[in-house]
Short mmCIF file of C-alpha atoms and ligand atoms in Angstrom, two decimals:
data_model
loop_
_atom_site.label_atom_id
_atom_site.label_comp_id
_atom_site.label_asym_id
_atom_site.label_seq_id
_atom_site.Cartn_x
_atom_site.Cartn_y
_atom_site.Cartn_z
CA MET A 1 75.75 -39.09 35.90
CA SER A 2 77.37 -42.31 37.64
CA SER A 3 81.30 -41.54 38.07
CA PRO A 4 83.11 -44.13 36.57
CA GLY A 5 84.29 -46.68 38.73
CA GLY A 6 88.15 -47.02 38.02
CA SER A 7 88.95 -45.09 34.54
CA GLU A 8 92.21 -46.21 32.60
CA VAL A 9 93.69 -43.87 30.78
CA VAL A 10 95.46 -44.87 27.72
CA SER A 11 98.14 -43.51 25.39
CA PRO A 12 97.41 -40.54 22.91
CA GLY A 13 96.23 -41.76 19.84
CA THR A 14 94.71 -40.53 16.69
CA LEU A 15 91.01 -39.32 17.56
CA GLY A 16 91.98 -35.67 16.20
CA GLY A 17 90.35 -34.02 19.42
CA MET A 18 87.63 -36.15 19.45
CA THR A 19 87.46 -37.61 22.83
CA LYS A 20 83.91 -37.64 24.70
CA ILE A 21 81.82 -40.38 23.01
CA ALA A 22 78.01 -41.39 24.21
CA ILE A 23 76.40 -44.75 23.25
CA ILE A 24 72.92 -44.56 23.73
CA GLY A 25 71.57 -48.83 24.03
CA GLY A 26 73.90 -50.66 26.26
CA GLY A 27 72.91 -53.85 24.80
CA ASN A 28 74.99 -56.84 22.85
CA ILE A 29 76.83 -54.09 20.53
CA GLY A 30 77.05 -51.43 22.96
CA GLU A 31 78.66 -53.42 25.71
CA ALA A 32 80.52 -54.83 22.99
CA LEU A 33 82.02 -51.42 21.05
CA ALA A 34 82.20 -49.37 24.79
CA SER A 35 84.63 -52.20 26.19
CA GLY A 36 86.83 -52.63 22.88
CA LEU A 37 86.83 -48.54 22.75
CA VAL A 38 88.42 -48.33 26.34
CA ALA A 39 90.61 -51.61 26.08
CA ASP A 40 92.49 -50.40 22.24
CA THR A 41 95.53 -48.96 22.83
CA SER A 42 96.95 -48.87 19.33
CA GLY A 43 94.27 -47.04 17.12
CA ALA A 44 92.08 -44.31 16.98
CA ALA A 45 90.49 -45.05 20.31
CA ALA A 46 93.99 -45.23 21.88
CA GLU A 47 93.36 -41.71 23.51
CA VAL A 48 90.22 -42.54 24.63
CA SER A 49 89.63 -43.76 28.25
CA ALA A 50 86.81 -45.02 30.29
CA SER A 51 85.30 -41.92 31.92
CA ASP A 52 85.10 -40.31 28.14
CA VAL A 53 82.64 -42.96 27.09
CA THR A 54 79.03 -42.95 28.53
CA VAL A 55 76.43 -45.52 27.98
CA VAL A 56 72.54 -44.79 28.14
CA ASP A 57 70.35 -47.57 28.99
CA PRO A 58 67.28 -47.01 30.67
CA TYR A 59 67.79 -50.53 33.13
CA ALA A 60 69.62 -49.40 35.95
CA PRO A 61 71.08 -52.94 36.80
CA ARG A 62 72.68 -53.05 33.13
CA LEU A 63 74.22 -49.58 33.94
CA ASP A 64 75.79 -50.74 37.36
CA TYR A 65 77.48 -54.07 35.44
CA LEU A 66 78.92 -51.74 32.57
CA ARG A 67 80.10 -49.28 35.08
CA GLU A 68 81.52 -52.03 37.63
CA THR A 69 82.76 -54.11 35.14
CA TYR A 70 84.48 -51.60 32.80
CA GLY A 71 84.46 -48.21 34.49
CA LEU A 72 82.49 -46.47 32.01
CA ALA A 73 80.12 -43.48 32.77
CA THR A 74 76.94 -44.06 32.66
CA THR A 75 73.26 -42.36 32.71
CA ASP A 76 69.63 -43.22 32.11
CA ASP A 77 69.51 -40.10 30.22
CA ALA A 78 70.07 -39.64 26.85
CA THR A 79 70.32 -35.91 26.53
CA GLU A 80 72.58 -35.73 29.29
CA ALA A 81 74.97 -38.20 27.26
CA ALA A 82 74.81 -36.21 24.32
CA THR A 83 75.69 -32.78 25.68
CA GLU A 84 78.93 -31.64 23.94
CA ALA A 85 79.57 -35.32 22.63
CA ASP A 86 82.08 -35.51 20.12
CA ILE A 87 80.06 -38.56 18.96
CA VAL A 88 76.71 -40.16 19.60
CA VAL A 89 76.36 -43.82 19.06
CA ILE A 90 72.79 -44.84 18.51
CA ALA A 91 73.34 -49.02 19.53
CA VAL A 92 69.21 -49.34 20.10
CA LYS A 93 66.75 -51.35 18.07
CA PRO A 94 66.31 -49.93 14.98
CA TYR A 95 62.50 -49.35 15.62
CA LEU A 96 63.71 -47.15 18.16
CA VAL A 97 66.09 -44.82 16.37
CA SER A 98 63.76 -42.23 15.66
CA THR A 99 62.74 -42.02 19.44
CA VAL A 100 66.38 -41.32 20.36
CA LEU A 101 66.93 -39.39 17.24
CA GLU A 102 63.90 -37.22 18.76
CA GLN A 103 64.86 -37.31 22.36
CA ILE A 104 68.54 -35.93 21.42
CA ALA A 105 68.48 -33.85 18.04
CA SER A 106 67.75 -30.44 20.27
CA THR A 107 70.67 -30.76 22.56
CA ILE A 108 72.99 -31.80 19.44
CA ASP A 109 71.62 -28.76 17.68
CA ALA A 110 72.85 -26.60 21.04
CA ASN A 111 76.28 -28.24 21.35
CA ASP A 112 78.76 -25.93 20.86
CA THR A 113 80.91 -28.71 19.33
CA GLU A 114 79.93 -30.80 15.80
CA THR A 115 78.56 -33.72 17.26
CA VAL A 116 78.94 -36.78 14.40
CA ILE A 117 76.02 -39.30 14.93
CA VAL A 118 76.56 -42.72 14.60
CA SER A 119 74.36 -45.56 14.17
CA VAL A 120 74.70 -49.62 13.96
CA ALA A 121 70.73 -49.86 13.62
CA ALA A 122 70.37 -52.46 10.69
CA GLY A 123 68.66 -50.96 7.93
CA VAL A 124 67.92 -47.31 9.17
CA THR A 125 68.94 -45.13 6.22
CA LEU A 126 71.06 -42.00 6.42
CA ALA A 127 68.59 -39.75 4.81
CA THR A 128 65.95 -41.11 7.45
CA MET A 129 68.37 -40.06 10.41
CA GLU A 130 69.30 -36.79 8.71
CA ALA A 131 65.71 -35.96 8.17
CA ALA A 132 65.17 -36.34 12.31
CA LEU A 133 68.00 -33.88 13.07
CA ALA A 134 68.77 -29.84 12.01
CA ALA A 135 70.08 -29.56 8.78
CA GLY A 136 73.79 -30.02 8.37
CA VAL A 137 74.39 -32.26 11.44
CA PRO A 138 76.74 -35.40 10.35
CA VAL A 139 75.70 -38.83 10.63
CA VAL A 140 77.40 -41.96 9.46
CA ARG A 141 75.89 -45.20 9.55
CA VAL A 142 77.77 -48.83 10.25
CA MET A 143 76.71 -52.26 9.38
CA PRO A 144 78.51 -53.96 11.85
CA ASN A 145 78.50 -58.15 13.06
CA THR A 146 78.25 -60.28 15.61
CA PRO A 147 81.74 -61.26 15.74
CA MET A 148 82.28 -57.49 17.50
CA LEU A 149 81.40 -59.34 21.01
CA VAL A 150 84.68 -61.07 21.07
CA GLY A 151 86.54 -58.21 19.04
CA LYS A 152 86.76 -59.57 16.07
CA GLY A 153 83.88 -57.98 14.07
CA THR A 154 83.63 -56.85 10.74
CA SER A 155 82.26 -53.41 10.23
CA ALA A 156 81.63 -51.20 6.70
CA VAL A 157 81.20 -47.45 7.37
CA ALA A 158 79.11 -45.12 5.07
CA GLY A 159 79.21 -41.26 5.15
CA GLY A 160 75.92 -39.26 5.01
CA ARG A 161 75.57 -36.09 3.10
CA PHE A 162 77.17 -33.66 5.68
CA ALA A 163 79.73 -36.15 7.18
CA ARG A 164 82.97 -34.98 6.03
CA ASP A 165 85.93 -37.66 5.14
CA GLU A 166 87.47 -37.24 8.13
CA GLN A 167 84.74 -37.96 10.55
CA VAL A 168 83.44 -40.89 8.43
CA GLU A 169 87.02 -42.01 8.86
CA THR A 170 87.32 -41.43 12.47
CA VAL A 171 84.11 -43.83 12.83
CA ARG A 172 85.85 -46.17 11.06
CA GLY A 173 88.82 -46.15 13.10
CA LEU A 174 86.79 -46.33 16.24
CA MET A 175 85.60 -49.62 14.90
CA GLU A 176 88.70 -50.89 14.42
CA ALA A 177 88.93 -51.39 18.34
CA VAL A 178 86.45 -54.20 18.08
CA GLY A 179 87.98 -55.62 14.73
CA THR A 180 88.39 -54.90 11.02
CA ALA A 181 86.48 -52.04 9.19
CA VAL A 182 86.12 -51.02 5.79
CA THR A 183 84.81 -47.89 4.07
CA VAL A 184 81.68 -48.13 1.34
CA GLY A 185 79.04 -46.03 -0.50
CA GLU A 186 75.80 -46.14 1.57
CA LYS A 187 74.01 -47.73 -1.47
CA ASP A 188 76.37 -50.88 -1.15
CA MET A 189 74.93 -51.48 2.69
CA ASP A 190 72.53 -54.27 1.35
CA ALA A 191 75.21 -55.84 -0.28
CA VAL A 192 77.16 -55.86 2.63
CA THR A 193 74.43 -56.99 4.95
CA ALA A 194 74.38 -59.93 2.79
CA VAL A 195 77.92 -60.46 2.71
CA SER A 196 79.26 -59.72 6.53
CA GLY A 197 76.33 -58.42 8.54
CA SER A 198 74.28 -61.60 8.29
CA GLY A 199 77.38 -63.67 7.27
CA PRO A 200 78.42 -65.15 10.82
CA ALA A 201 75.05 -67.19 10.46
CA TYR A 202 76.39 -68.68 7.33
CA VAL A 203 79.54 -69.91 8.63
CA PHE A 204 77.50 -71.37 12.06
CA LEU A 205 75.14 -73.19 9.58
CA VAL A 206 78.17 -74.66 7.75
CA ALA A 207 79.56 -75.32 11.53
CA GLU A 208 76.42 -77.13 12.08
CA ALA A 209 76.09 -79.22 9.47
CA MET A 210 80.21 -80.34 9.34
CA ILE A 211 79.59 -81.44 13.07
CA GLU A 212 76.48 -83.30 12.26
CA ALA A 213 78.46 -85.23 8.93
CA GLY A 214 81.05 -85.55 11.87
CA VAL A 215 78.46 -87.59 13.78
CA GLN A 216 76.97 -89.74 10.89
CA LEU A 217 80.51 -90.48 10.22
CA GLY A 218 81.18 -91.88 13.78
CA LEU A 219 82.98 -89.25 15.35
CA THR A 220 81.60 -87.97 18.80
CA ARG A 221 79.89 -84.74 18.96
CA PRO A 222 82.73 -82.82 21.05
CA VAL A 223 85.00 -84.07 18.77
CA ALA A 224 83.52 -83.30 15.82
CA ALA A 225 82.69 -80.14 17.32
CA GLN A 226 86.06 -78.94 18.38
CA LEU A 227 87.21 -80.24 14.51
CA ALA A 228 85.01 -78.33 13.04
CA ALA A 229 85.38 -74.57 15.31
CA GLY A 230 88.72 -75.65 14.80
CA THR A 231 88.95 -75.84 11.24
CA LEU A 232 87.01 -72.71 10.62
CA GLU A 233 89.60 -70.90 12.79
CA GLY A 234 92.70 -72.04 10.92
CA ALA A 235 91.23 -71.78 7.21
CA SER A 236 90.15 -68.30 8.62
CA ALA A 237 92.97 -67.12 9.11
CA MET A 238 94.52 -68.59 6.27
CA LEU A 239 92.21 -66.39 4.63
CA VAL A 240 92.86 -63.13 6.76
CA LYS A 241 96.68 -63.42 6.11
CA GLY A 242 95.53 -61.76 2.51
CA ASP A 243 98.44 -63.28 0.39
CA LYS A 244 96.00 -65.88 -1.18
CA SER A 245 92.53 -65.63 -2.71
CA ALA A 246 90.16 -68.39 -1.36
CA ALA A 247 90.43 -69.91 -4.37
CA GLU A 248 93.88 -70.39 -4.89
CA LEU A 249 93.54 -71.95 -0.97
CA ARG A 250 90.95 -74.35 -2.26
CA GLY A 251 93.16 -75.55 -5.09
CA ASN A 252 96.45 -75.76 -2.76
CA VAL A 253 94.52 -78.51 -0.65
CA THR A 254 92.71 -80.11 -3.76
CA SER A 255 95.20 -82.85 -5.04
CA PRO A 256 93.97 -84.71 -8.48
CA GLY A 257 91.75 -87.23 -7.48
CA GLY A 258 92.01 -86.83 -4.06
CA THR A 259 89.55 -87.33 -1.09
CA THR A 260 89.10 -82.81 -0.67
CA ALA A 261 88.43 -83.30 -4.70
CA ALA A 262 85.58 -85.62 -3.85
CA ALA A 263 84.24 -83.76 -1.27
CA VAL A 264 84.16 -80.82 -3.58
CA ARG A 265 82.61 -82.38 -6.20
CA GLY A 266 79.83 -83.80 -3.74
CA LEU A 267 79.53 -79.82 -2.45
CA GLU A 268 79.39 -78.25 -6.33
CA GLU A 269 77.03 -80.93 -7.57
CA ASN A 270 74.56 -80.38 -4.81
CA GLY A 271 74.39 -76.53 -5.77
CA ILE A 272 76.75 -74.63 -3.12
CA ARG A 273 77.08 -71.64 -5.08
CA LYS A 274 73.43 -71.58 -6.65
CA ALA A 275 72.23 -71.58 -2.73
CA PHE A 276 75.06 -68.72 -1.56
CA TYR A 277 73.54 -66.47 -4.77
CA GLN A 278 70.19 -67.08 -4.14
CA ALA A 279 70.65 -66.91 -0.01
CA MET A 280 72.43 -63.80 -0.46
CA GLU A 281 70.25 -62.07 -3.06
CA ALA A 282 67.49 -62.62 -0.51
CA CYS A 283 69.33 -61.13 2.38
CA ALA A 284 70.09 -58.15 -0.10
CA GLU A 285 66.41 -57.43 -0.73
CA ARG A 286 65.19 -58.17 3.00
CA SER A 287 68.00 -55.62 4.00
CA ALA A 288 66.56 -52.90 1.08
CA GLU A 289 63.13 -53.47 2.13
CA LEU A 290 63.63 -52.93 5.94
CA GLY A 291 65.15 -49.65 4.52
CA ARG A 292 62.35 -48.62 3.06
CA PRO A 293 60.38 -45.60 5.16
CA SER A 294 57.16 -47.55 5.71
CA SER A 295 59.24 -50.55 7.52
CA ASP A 296 60.20 -50.32 10.91
CA GLU A 297 60.85 -54.36 11.34
CA ASP A 298 64.13 -55.37 13.12
N1 LIG B 1 73.69 -58.03 17.30
C1 LIG B 1 73.99 -58.11 16.13
O1 LIG B 1 74.35 -58.91 16.03
C2 LIG B 1 74.12 -56.59 15.26
C3 LIG B 1 74.33 -56.58 13.79
C4 LIG B 1 74.21 -55.76 13.28
C5 LIG B 1 73.58 -54.53 13.49
N2 LIG B 1 72.92 -54.26 15.09
C6 LIG B 1 72.31 -53.71 15.34
O2 LIG B 1 72.64 -53.28 16.75
C7 LIG B 1 71.91 -52.38 17.23
C8 LIG B 1 71.18 -52.77 18.92
O3 LIG B 1 71.46 -54.39 18.59
P1 LIG B 1 72.03 -55.13 20.13
O4 LIG B 1 71.93 -56.26 19.64
O5 LIG B 1 72.65 -54.57 20.97
O6 LIG B 1 70.15 -54.63 20.73
P2 LIG B 1 70.14 -55.13 22.36
O7 LIG B 1 71.16 -56.01 23.22
O8 LIG B 1 68.57 -55.50 22.47
O9 LIG B 1 70.47 -53.57 22.92
C9 LIG B 1 70.00 -52.32 23.04
C10 LIG B 1 69.92 -51.56 24.61
O10 LIG B 1 69.13 -50.65 24.22
C11 LIG B 1 68.32 -49.99 25.21
N3 LIG B 1 67.64 -49.02 24.75
C12 LIG B 1 66.17 -49.28 24.34
N4 LIG B 1 65.56 -48.37 24.46
C13 LIG B 1 66.43 -46.99 24.81
C14 LIG B 1 66.49 -45.71 24.58
N5 LIG B 1 65.08 -44.97 24.41
N6 LIG B 1 67.46 -45.01 25.39
C15 LIG B 1 68.56 -45.84 25.62
N7 LIG B 1 68.33 -47.49 25.73
C16 LIG B 1 67.73 -48.16 25.08
C17 LIG B 1 67.72 -51.77 25.62
O11 LIG B 1 67.27 -51.60 26.84
P3 LIG B 1 66.01 -52.90 26.92
O12 LIG B 1 66.43 -54.24 26.65
O13 LIG B 1 65.93 -52.22 28.59
O14 LIG B 1 65.23 -52.10 26.52
C18 LIG B 1 69.21 -52.58 25.64
O15 LIG B 1 69.73 -52.70 26.42
C19 LIG B 1 70.27 -52.41 16.30
O16 LIG B 1 70.02 -51.82 15.65
C20 LIG B 1 71.02 -54.44 15.31
O17 LIG B 1 69.82 -53.53 14.22
C21 LIG B 1 72.76 -55.56 16.08
#
């Protein structure tokens, strides 16, 4: 294992003694999670230092980058990283999850510590992962989303049949290092995928449409883009504040007979709600389809 470049030990926190974390897959999600964990000084990850986090990836330059940028420990050997790890996060493409589990199963079984396996892979079920590991290994499934790349992810966490509540809670706390996280039952994961997993794409599509419409109305593209992005950020901040529902917030800016009322009417007449119902139903169905044992697609 390469020695970390400059690990920074952060203040003690509430990880309940779980400190050694292996992240298998140093791509977008692996990097976002690892960097968030070492930067977080307040939540469940507060006691995690960069040297506690080992990232596994087959590509040496990628490992060099992760070690030099964040001071993380790195290796190309998954079994080495999984040895006596408290938590192993699998962050490879869904079709590679079974290969990784096969690689580390006997190591996990032989560990003196009770290692919790966490997967962020879309559509790979808890039952599939549990079947690839020795009986009793706790497994937790997480559905993150891409804003995690900027520390603003929204994750849903579901524990398998051998995962104790406090282990699920620890994983939820770790995901809060890169945004917000809720605990759900696995049966809700397809609906979660439809709301938050794929949700950022709907917002980007709305932004795209607003920018195009702004250009049609005579604004330059950069001005329309800045106005649309700022509006989405501001409106999101009001929603996240949580003291008013989305319907109330919309009602408050919709004066009778006014400009916003005219715009909202246009969206309603064009079936915006029906479009969302249909789109999200299709998303949840596709997610369920990908989770069936015969499917190995992403
Ligand atoms: N990106 C998202 O928005 C998002 C959202 C929700 C869930 N997820 C899930 O997160 C997971 C990772 O997605 P991603 O976007 O981070 O993918 P990614 O950027 O392709 O990262 C995966 C990394 O794992 C490496 N890898 C491949 N085989 C490996 C092995 N056997 N051992 C260790 N590392 C290995 C890959 O290396 P090479 O490239 O060299 O093969 C790559 O660096 C996926 O399962 C996806 O479903 C992603």
